[in-house]
CSV table of C-alpha atoms in Angstrom, one decimal:
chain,number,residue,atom,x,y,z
A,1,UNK,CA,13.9,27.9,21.0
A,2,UNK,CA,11.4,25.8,22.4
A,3,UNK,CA,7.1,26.1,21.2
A,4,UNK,CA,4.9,25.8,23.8
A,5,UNK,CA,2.0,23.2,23.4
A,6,UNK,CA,-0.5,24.2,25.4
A,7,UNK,CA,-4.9,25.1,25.3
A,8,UNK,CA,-4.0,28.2,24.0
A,9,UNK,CA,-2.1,26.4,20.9
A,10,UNK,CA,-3.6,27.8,17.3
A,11,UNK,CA,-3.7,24.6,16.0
A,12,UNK,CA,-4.8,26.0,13.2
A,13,UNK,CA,-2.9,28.2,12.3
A,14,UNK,CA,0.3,25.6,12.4
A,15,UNK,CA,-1.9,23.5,9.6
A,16,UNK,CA,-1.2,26.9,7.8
A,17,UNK,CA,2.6,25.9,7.9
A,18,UNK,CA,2.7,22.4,6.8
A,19,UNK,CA,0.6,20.5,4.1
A,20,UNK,CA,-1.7,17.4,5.1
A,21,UNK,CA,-1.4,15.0,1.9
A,22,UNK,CA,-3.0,14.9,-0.8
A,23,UNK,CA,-5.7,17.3,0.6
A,24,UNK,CA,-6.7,20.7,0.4
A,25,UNK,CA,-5.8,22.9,3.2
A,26,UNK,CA,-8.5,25.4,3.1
A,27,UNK,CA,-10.6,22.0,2.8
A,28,UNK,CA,-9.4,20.1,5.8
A,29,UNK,CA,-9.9,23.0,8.1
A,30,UNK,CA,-13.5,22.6,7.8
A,31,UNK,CA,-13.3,19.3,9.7
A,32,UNK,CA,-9.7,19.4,11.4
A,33,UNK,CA,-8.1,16.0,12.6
A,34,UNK,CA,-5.8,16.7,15.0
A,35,UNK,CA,-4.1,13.7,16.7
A,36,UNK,CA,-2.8,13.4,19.9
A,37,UNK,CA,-2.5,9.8,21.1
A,38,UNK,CA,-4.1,6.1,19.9
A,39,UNK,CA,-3.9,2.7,20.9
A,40,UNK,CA,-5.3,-0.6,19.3
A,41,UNK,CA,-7.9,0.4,17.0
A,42,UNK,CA,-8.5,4.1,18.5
A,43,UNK,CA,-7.3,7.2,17.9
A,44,UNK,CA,-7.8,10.4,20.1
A,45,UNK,CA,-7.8,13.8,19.3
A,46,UNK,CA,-6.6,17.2,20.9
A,47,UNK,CA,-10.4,17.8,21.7
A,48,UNK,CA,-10.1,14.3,23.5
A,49,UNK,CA,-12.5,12.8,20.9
A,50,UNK,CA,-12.1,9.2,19.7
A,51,UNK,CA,-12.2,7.7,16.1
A,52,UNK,CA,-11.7,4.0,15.3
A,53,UNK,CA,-8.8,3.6,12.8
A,54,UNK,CA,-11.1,1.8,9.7
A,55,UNK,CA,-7.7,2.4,7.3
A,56,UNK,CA,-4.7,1.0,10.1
A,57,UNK,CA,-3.6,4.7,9.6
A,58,UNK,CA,-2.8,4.5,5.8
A,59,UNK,CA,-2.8,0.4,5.5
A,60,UNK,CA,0.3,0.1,7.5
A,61,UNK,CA,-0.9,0.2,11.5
A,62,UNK,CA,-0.8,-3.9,11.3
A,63,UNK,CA,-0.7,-4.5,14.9
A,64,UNK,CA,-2.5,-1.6,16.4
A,65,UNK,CA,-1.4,1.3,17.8
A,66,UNK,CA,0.9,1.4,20.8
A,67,UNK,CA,1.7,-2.0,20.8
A,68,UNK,CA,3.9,-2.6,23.7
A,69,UNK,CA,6.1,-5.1,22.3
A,70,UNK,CA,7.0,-2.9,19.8
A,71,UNK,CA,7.9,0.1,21.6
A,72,UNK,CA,9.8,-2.2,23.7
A,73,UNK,CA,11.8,-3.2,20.4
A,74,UNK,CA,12.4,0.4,20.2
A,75,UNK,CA,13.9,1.3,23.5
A,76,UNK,CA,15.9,-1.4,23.2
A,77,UNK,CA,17.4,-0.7,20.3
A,78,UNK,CA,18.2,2.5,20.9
A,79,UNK,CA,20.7,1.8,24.0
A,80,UNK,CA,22.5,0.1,21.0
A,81,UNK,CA,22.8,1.7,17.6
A,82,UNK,CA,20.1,3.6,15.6
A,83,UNK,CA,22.4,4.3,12.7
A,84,UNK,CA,25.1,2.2,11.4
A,85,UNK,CA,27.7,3.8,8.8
A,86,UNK,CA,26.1,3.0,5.6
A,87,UNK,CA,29.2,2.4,3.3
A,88,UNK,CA,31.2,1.3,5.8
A,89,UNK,CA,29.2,-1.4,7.6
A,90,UNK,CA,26.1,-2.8,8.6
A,91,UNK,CA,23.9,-3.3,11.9
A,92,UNK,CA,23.8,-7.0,12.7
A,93,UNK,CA,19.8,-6.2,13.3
A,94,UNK,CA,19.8,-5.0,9.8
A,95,UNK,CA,20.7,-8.6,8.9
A,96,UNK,CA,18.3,-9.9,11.3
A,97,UNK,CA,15.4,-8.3,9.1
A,98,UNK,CA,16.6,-9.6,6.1
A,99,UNK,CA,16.9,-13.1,8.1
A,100,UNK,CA,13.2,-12.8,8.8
A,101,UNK,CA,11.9,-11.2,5.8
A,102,UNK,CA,13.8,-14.2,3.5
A,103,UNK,CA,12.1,-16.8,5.8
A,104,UNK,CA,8.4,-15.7,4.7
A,105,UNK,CA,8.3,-14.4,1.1
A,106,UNK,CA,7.7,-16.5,-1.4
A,107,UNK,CA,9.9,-19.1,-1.8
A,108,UNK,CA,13.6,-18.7,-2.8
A,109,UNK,CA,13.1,-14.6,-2.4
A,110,UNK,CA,15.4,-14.3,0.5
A,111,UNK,CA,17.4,-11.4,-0.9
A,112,UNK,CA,16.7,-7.8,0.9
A,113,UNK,CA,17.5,-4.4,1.1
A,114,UNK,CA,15.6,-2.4,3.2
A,115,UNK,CA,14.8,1.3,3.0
A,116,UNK,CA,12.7,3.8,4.9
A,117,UNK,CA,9.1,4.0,2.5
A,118,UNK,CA,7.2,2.8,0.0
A,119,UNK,CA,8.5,5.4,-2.7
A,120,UNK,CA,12.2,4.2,-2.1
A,121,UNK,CA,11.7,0.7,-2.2
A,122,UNK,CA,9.8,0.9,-5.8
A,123,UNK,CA,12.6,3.3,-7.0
A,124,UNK,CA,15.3,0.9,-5.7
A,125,UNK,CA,13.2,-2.0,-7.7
A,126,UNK,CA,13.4,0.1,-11.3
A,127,UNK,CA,17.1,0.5,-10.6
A,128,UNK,CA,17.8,-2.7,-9.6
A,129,UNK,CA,15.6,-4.3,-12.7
A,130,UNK,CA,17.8,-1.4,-15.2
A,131,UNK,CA,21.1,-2.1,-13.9
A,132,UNK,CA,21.2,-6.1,-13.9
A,133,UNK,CA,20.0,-6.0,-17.6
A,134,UNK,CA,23.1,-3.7,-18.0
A,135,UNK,CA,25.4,-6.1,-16.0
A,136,UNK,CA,23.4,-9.1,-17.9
A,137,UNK,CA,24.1,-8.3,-21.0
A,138,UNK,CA,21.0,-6.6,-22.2
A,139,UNK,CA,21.7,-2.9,-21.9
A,140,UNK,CA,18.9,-1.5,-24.1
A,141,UNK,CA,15.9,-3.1,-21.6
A,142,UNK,CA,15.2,0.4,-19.1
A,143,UNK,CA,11.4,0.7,-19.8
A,144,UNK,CA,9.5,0.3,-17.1
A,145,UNK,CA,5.9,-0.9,-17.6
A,146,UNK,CA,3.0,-0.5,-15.4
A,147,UNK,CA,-1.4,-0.1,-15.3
A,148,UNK,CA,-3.2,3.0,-15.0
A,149,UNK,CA,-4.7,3.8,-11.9
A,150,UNK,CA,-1.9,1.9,-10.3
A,151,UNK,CA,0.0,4.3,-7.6
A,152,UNK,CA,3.4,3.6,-6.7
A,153,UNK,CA,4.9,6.3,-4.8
A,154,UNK,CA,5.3,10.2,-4.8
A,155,UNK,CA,8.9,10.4,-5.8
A,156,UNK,CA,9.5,11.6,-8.9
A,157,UNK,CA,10.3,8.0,-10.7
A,158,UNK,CA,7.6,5.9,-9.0
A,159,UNK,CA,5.2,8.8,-10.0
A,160,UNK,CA,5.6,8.1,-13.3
A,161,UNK,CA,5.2,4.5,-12.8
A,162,UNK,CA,2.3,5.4,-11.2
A,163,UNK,CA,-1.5,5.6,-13.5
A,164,UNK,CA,-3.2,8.3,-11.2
A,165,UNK,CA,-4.5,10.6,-13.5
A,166,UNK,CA,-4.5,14.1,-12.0
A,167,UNK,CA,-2.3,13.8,-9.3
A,168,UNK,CA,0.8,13.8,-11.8
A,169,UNK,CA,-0.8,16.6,-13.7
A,170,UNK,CA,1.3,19.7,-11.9
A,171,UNK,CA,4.4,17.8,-12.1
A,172,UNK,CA,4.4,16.7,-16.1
A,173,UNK,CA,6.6,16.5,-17.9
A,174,UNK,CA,7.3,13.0,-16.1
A,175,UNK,CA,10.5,11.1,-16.6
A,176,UNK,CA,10.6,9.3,-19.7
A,177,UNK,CA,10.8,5.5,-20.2
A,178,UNK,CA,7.6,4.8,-17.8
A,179,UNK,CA,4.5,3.4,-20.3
A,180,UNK,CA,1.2,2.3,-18.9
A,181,UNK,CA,-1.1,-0.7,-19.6
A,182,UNK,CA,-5.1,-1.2,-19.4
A,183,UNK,CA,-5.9,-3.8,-16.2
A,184,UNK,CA,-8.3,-6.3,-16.8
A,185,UNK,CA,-10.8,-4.1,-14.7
A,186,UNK,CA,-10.6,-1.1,-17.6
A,187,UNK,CA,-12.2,-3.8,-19.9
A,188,UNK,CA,-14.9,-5.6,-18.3
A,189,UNK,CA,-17.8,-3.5,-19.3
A,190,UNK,CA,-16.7,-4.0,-22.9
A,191,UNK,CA,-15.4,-7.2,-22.9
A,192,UNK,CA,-18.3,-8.9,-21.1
A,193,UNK,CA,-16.9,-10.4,-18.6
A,194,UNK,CA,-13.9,-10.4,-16.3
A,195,UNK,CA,-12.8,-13.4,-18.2
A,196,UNK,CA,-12.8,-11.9,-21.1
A,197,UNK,CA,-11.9,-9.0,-19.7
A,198,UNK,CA,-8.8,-10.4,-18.7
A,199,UNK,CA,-7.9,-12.1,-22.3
A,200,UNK,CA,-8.2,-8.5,-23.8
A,201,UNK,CA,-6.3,-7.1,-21.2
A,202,UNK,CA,-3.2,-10.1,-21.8
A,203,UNK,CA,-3.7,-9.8,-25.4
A,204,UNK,CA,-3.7,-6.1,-25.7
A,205,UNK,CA,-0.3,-6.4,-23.2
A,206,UNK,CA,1.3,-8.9,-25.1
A,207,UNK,CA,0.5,-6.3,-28.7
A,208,UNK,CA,2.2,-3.4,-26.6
A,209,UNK,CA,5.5,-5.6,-25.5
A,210,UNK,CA,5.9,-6.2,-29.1
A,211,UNK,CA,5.4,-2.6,-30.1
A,212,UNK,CA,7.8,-1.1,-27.5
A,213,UNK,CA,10.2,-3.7,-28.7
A,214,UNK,CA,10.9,-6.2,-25.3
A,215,UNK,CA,14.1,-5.7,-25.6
A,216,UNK,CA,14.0,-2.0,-24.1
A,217,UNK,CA,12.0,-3.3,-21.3
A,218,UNK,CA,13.6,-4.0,-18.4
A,219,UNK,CA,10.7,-4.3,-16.1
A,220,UNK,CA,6.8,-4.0,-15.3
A,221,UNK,CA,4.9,-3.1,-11.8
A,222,UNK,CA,1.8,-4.1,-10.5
A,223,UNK,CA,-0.1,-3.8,-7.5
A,224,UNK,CA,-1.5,-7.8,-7.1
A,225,UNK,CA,-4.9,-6.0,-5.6
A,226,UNK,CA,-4.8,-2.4,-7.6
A,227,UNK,CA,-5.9,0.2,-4.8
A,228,UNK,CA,-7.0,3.2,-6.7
A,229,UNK,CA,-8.9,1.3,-9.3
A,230,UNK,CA,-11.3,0.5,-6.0
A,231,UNK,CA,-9.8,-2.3,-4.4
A,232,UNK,CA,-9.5,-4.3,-7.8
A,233,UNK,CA,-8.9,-8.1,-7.1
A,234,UNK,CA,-6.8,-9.5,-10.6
A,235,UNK,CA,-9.5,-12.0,-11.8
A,236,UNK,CA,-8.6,-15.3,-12.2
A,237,UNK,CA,-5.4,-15.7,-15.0
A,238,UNK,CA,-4.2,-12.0,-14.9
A,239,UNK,CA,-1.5,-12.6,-12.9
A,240,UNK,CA,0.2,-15.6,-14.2
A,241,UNK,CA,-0.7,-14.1,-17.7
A,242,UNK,CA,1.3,-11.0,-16.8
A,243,UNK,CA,4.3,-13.4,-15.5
A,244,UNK,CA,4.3,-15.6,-18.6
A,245,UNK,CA,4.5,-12.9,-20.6
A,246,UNK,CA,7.6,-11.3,-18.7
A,247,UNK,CA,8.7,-14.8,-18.7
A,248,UNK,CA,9.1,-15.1,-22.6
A,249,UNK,CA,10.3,-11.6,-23.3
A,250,UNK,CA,12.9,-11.3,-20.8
A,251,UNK,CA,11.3,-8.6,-18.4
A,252,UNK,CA,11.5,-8.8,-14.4
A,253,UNK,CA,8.2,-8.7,-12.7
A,254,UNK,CA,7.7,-6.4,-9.9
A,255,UNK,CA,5.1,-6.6,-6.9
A,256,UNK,CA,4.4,-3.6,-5.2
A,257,UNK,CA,3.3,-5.6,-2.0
A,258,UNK,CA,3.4,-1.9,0.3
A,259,UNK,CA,0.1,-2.3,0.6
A,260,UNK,CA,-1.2,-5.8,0.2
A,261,UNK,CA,2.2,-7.4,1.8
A,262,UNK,CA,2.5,-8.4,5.8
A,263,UNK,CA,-0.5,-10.2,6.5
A,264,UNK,CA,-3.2,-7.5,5.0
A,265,UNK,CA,-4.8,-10.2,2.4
A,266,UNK,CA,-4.7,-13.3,4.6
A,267,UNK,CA,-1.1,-14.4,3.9
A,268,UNK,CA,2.2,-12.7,4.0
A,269,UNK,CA,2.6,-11.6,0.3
A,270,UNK,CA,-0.2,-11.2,-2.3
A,271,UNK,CA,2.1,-13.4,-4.4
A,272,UNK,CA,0.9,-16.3,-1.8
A,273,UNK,CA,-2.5,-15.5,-1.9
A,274,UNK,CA,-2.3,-15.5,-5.5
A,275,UNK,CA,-0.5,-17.9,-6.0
A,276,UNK,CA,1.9,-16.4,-8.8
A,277,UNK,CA,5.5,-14.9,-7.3
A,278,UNK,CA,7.4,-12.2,-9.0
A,279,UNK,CA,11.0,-11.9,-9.3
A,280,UNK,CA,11.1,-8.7,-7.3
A,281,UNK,CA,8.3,-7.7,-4.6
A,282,UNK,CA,8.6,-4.2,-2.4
A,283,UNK,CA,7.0,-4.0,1.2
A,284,UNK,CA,6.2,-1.5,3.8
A,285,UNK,CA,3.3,0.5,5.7
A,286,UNK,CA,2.6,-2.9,7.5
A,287,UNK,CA,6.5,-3.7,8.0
A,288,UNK,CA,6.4,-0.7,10.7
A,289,UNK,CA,2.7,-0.9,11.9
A,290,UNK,CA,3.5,2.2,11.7
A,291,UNK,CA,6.2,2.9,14.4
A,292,UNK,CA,8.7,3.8,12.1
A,293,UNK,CA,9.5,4.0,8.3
A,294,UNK,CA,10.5,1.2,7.0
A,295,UNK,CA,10.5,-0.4,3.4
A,296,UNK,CA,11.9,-3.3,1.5
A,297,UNK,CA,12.8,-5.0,-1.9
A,298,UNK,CA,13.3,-8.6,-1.9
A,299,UNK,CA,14.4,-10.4,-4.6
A,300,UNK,CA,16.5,-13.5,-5.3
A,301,UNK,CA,19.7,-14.7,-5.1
A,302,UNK,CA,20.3,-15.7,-8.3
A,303,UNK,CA,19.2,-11.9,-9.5
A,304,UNK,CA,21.4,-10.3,-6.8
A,305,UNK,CA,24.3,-12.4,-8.1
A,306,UNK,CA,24.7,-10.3,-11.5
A,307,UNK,CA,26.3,-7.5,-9.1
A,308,UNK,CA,28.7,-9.5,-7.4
A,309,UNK,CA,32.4,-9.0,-9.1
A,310,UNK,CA,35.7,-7.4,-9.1
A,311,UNK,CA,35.8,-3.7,-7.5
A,312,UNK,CA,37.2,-2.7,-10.6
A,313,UNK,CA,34.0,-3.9,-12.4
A,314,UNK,CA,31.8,-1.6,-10.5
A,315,UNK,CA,29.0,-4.1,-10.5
A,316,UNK,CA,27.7,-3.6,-7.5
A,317,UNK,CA,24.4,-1.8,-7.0
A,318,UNK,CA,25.0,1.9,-7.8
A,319,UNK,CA,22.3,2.9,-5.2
A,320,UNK,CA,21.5,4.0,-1.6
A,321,UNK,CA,20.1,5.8,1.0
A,322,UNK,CA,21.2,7.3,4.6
A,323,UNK,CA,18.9,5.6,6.3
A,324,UNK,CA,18.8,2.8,4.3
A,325,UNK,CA,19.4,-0.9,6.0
A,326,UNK,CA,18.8,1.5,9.3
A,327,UNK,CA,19.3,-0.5,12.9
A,328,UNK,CA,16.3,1.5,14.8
A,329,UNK,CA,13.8,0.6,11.9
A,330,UNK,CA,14.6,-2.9,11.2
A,331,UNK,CA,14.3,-3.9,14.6
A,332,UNK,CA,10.8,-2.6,14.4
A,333,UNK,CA,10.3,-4.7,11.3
A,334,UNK,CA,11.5,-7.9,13.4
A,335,UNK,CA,9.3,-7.4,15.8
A,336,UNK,CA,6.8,-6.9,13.4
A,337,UNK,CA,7.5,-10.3,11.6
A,338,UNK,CA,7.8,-12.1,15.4
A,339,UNK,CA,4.5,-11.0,16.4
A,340,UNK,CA,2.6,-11.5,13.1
A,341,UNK,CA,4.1,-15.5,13.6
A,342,UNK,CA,3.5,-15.8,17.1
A,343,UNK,CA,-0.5,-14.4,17.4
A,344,UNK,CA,-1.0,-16.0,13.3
A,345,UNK,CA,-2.0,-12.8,13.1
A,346,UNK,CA,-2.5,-13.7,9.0
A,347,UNK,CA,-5.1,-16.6,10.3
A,348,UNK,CA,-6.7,-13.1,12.7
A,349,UNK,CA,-6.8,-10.9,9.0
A,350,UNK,CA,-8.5,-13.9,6.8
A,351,UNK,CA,-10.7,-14.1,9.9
A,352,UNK,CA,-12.1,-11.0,10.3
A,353,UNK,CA,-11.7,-9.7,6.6
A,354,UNK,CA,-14.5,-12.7,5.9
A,355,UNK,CA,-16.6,-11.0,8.4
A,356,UNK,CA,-16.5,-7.9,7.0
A,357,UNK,CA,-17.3,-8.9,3.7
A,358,UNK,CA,-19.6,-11.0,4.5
A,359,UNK,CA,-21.7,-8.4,7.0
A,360,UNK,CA,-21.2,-5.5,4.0
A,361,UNK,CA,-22.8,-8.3,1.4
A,362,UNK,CA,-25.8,-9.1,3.9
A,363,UNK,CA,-26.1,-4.6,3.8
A,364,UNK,CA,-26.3,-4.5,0.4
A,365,UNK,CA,-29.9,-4.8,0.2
A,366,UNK,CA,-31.0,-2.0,2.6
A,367,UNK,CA,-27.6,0.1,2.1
A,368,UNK,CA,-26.2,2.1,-1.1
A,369,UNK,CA,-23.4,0.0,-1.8
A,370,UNK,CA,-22.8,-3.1,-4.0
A,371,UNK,CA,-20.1,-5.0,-5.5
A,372,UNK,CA,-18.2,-6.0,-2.3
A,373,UNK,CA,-14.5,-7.3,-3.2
A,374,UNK,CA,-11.1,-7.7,-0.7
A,375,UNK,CA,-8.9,-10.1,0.4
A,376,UNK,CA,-8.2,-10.6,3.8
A,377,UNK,CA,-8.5,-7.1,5.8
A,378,UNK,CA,-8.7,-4.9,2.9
A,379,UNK,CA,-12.1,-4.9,2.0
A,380,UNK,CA,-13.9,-2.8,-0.7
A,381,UNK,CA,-17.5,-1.5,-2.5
A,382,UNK,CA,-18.6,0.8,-4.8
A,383,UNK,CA,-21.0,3.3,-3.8
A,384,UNK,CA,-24.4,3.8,-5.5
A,385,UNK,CA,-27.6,5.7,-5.5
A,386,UNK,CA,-29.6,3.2,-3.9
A,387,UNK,CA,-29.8,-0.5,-2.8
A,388,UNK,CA,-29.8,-2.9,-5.3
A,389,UNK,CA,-28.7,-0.3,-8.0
A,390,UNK,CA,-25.6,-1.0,-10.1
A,391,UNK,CA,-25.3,3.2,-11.0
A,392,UNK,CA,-22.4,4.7,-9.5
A,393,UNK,CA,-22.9,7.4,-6.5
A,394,UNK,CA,-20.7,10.2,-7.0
A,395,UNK,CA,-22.4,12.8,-4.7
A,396,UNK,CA,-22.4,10.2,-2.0
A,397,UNK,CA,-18.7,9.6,-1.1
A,398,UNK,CA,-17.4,13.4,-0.1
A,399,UNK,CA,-20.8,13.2,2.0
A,400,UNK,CA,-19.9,10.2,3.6
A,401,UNK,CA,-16.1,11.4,4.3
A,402,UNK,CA,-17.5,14.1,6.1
A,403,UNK,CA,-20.1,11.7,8.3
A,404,UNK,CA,-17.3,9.4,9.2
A,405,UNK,CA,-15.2,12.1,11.0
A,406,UNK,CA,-18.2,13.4,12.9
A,407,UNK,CA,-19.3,9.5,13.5
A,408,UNK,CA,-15.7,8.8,14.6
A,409,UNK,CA,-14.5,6.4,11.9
A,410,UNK,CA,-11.2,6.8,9.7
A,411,UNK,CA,-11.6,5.0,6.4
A,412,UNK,CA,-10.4,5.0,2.9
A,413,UNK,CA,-13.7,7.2,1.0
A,414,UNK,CA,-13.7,8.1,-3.3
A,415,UNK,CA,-15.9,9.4,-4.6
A,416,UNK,CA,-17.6,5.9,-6.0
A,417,UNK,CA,-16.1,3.8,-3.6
A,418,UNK,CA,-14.6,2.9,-0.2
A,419,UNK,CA,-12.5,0.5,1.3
A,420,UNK,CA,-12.4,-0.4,5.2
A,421,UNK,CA,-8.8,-2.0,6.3
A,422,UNK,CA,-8.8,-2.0,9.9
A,423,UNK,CA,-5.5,-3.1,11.7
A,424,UNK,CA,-5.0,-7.0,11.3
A,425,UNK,CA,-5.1,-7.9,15.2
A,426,UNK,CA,-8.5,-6.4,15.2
A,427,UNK,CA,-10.7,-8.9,17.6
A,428,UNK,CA,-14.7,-9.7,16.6
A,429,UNK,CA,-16.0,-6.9,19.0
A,430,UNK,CA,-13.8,-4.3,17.4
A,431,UNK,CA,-14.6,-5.5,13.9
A,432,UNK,CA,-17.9,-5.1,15.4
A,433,UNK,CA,-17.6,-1.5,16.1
A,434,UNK,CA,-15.8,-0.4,12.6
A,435,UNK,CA,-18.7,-2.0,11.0
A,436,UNK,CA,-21.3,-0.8,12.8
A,437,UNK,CA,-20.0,3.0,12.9
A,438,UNK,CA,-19.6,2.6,9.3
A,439,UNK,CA,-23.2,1.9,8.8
A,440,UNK,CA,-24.4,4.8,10.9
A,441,UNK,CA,-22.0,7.1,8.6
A,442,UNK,CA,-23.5,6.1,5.6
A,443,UNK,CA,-26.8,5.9,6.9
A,444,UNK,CA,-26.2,9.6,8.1
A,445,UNK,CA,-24.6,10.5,4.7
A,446,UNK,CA,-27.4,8.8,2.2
A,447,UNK,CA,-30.0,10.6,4.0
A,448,UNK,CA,-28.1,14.1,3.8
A,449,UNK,CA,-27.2,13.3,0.1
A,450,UNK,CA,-31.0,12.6,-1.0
């Protein structure tokens, strides 16, 4: 049977038969986005109207839409293979991604398995991080460890690695072995300062290692910039803090890079703008630029060894997925790589990230925001009541949602704060225009908040 798309189409009423995530359906058909093409930086709707992509679709449009490259990569692919047998073999472009993905983590992380999304990559990182304590000797370490309003994916493990308050809610009972630690940025305000923030955070950390017991923790997660807590840059000595302490009780430290990894803080990883490397790191969104799904975990070698053995042994890793390793989607994610060294499209992203910090700093005395944070394209504030004000704006940020779809602008809107993470190749002119429809959206939504 084939459904006609046509003017007539009740678009509608075919929201009616799906969800749109994480949002209310009744609520979304007050302002309807329906999507029907894009390109660089644009998007265009079935009414034909335009909105510049402020959030690279969901952080993981790198490259801008309808790159031609990539959809080259595509076609090309597919006169070859799009799905090799996954327990039988593998596509030699499969291999090619993990090739490419070796040569720019962090170094001596050159081991990969890719998989199709953000959720799968963190649940292949826990299983991993379980099963080589097992094979290691250590079978008792299978807590997992990780920092409220952290957000790790929607399956039902990397949900409850994830801190996001409500949005677990309808699901609870989680699985069990998942425990959660305060971030530096839970502390400040009673601490002082974010250096002593920080020091409470490690210390308190270090008291709950030893009262789980570190030898029933086999890993902990953490996003290096933590999204949902507004964009929250770790402060100097979190993050080697958190390593030393997974150094000296024998737990593998996880990055959950899907956001911050391929280029969106300046460098490749977080761990390299950082400066502090885990033992595992999982990528995506930006991996695809959104083309097609496609995920990794990297690790090292010397990790990855512990499964190597005997058939007999059943050491290898007791995991998988059918579209796992998959030819069509790795040779997206070569590309990707290619291009990002070719154009220094990181070089483009530290670029134009300082502009937008620095043009949202210079607004802060005639605009309601303050505290302007980011690293490289992914660029936050918090919203307030009015310039120069340090009082949080609740009322403010669904108004402004609603004034950046009728100003044309996507972008990541709480209710406190917002974030603006345009795709990475953006040039000045169309850093230009994000910034400058953002202003008129706020403007817009200030005045109709008052």
């Amino acid at each position: 049977m084939t459904i006609a798309v046509d003017s007539t189409t009740d678009w509608n009423h075919l929201v009616r038969h799906t969800f749109i995530d994480f949002t209310q359906t009744t609520e979304f058909l007050k302002q309807p986005v329906v999507i029907s093409k894009a390109d660089r930086i644009t998007y265009t709707d079935i009414h034909g109207k335009e909105y510049l992509d402020g959030l690279s679709g969901v952080y993981a449009v790198s490259l801008g839409h309808n790159h031609p490259r990539l959809n080259q990569a595509v076609a090309r692919q597919l006169a070859r293979v799009t799905l090799a047998p996954p327990m039988h073999g593998i596509a030699d472009v499969s291999l090619q991604l993990v090739a490419a993905l070796g040569a720019v983590a962090p170094p001596g992380m050159t081991f990969v398995k890719s998989f199709s999304g953000g959720s799968e990559a963190n649940e292949a990182a826990f299983k991993f991080a379980r099963q080589y304590h097992r094979l290691t000797g250590n079978p008792g370490k299978y807590k997992i460890l990780s920092c409220y309003d952290s957000y790790h994916g929607a399956t039902a493990g990397a949900m409850a690695a994830s801190g996001t308050g409500a949005r677990k809610t309808a699901f609870e009972p989680q699985m069990g072995g998942f425990l959660k630690f305060l971030p530096p940025a839970y502390l400040t305000q009673v601490a002082g300062s974010p250096g002593a923030a920080t020091d409470l955070a490690l210390h308190l950390l270090e008291r709950q290692i030893e009262g789980e017991d570190a030898s029933t923790i086999a890993a902990l997660i953490i996003e290096p910039i933590i999204h949902l807590a507004g964009i929250a840059v770790p402060p100097a000595g979190w993050l080697q803090g958190v390593l030393d302490l997974c150094r000296t009780n024998g737990i593998l430290l996880v990055y959950d890079e899907i956001i911050t990894g391929i280029g969106r803080t300046g460098q490749m990883f977080g761990a390299q703008t950082f400066g502090v490397a885990p033992d595992i790191l999982t990528c995506g969104k930006g991996l695809s630029s959104g083309v097609l799904p496609v995920s990794a975990m990297v690790t090292r070698p010397d990790l990855a060894e512990a499964f190597i053995g005997a058939e007999v042994d059943q050491r290898h890793f007791n995991h998988g997925h059918t579209f796992a390793s998959n030819a069509l989607t790795s040779a997206v994610g070569v590309e990707v790589l290619a291009i990002m060294e070719e154009e220094d499209v990181c070089a483009n992203s530290q670029t134009r990230g300082q502009l937008v910090k620095e043009t949202l700093t210079e607004w802060q005395t005639e605009l309601p925001i303050t505290n302007v944070r980011g690293e490289g394209l992914l660029v936050g504030f918090d919203l307030v009541s009015e310039p120069g004000s340090s009082d949080a704006n609740a009322m403010l940020g669904p108004t402004l949602r609603r004034k950046a779809i009728e100003h044309g602008l996507i972008m990541r809107i709480q209710p406190t704060w917002g974030a603006l993470a345009p795709p990475l190749v953006c040039t000045e002119k169309e850093t230009w225009q994000v910034l400058e429809r953002f202003r008129e959206a706020l403007l817009d939504a200030w005045d109709a908040a008052a």
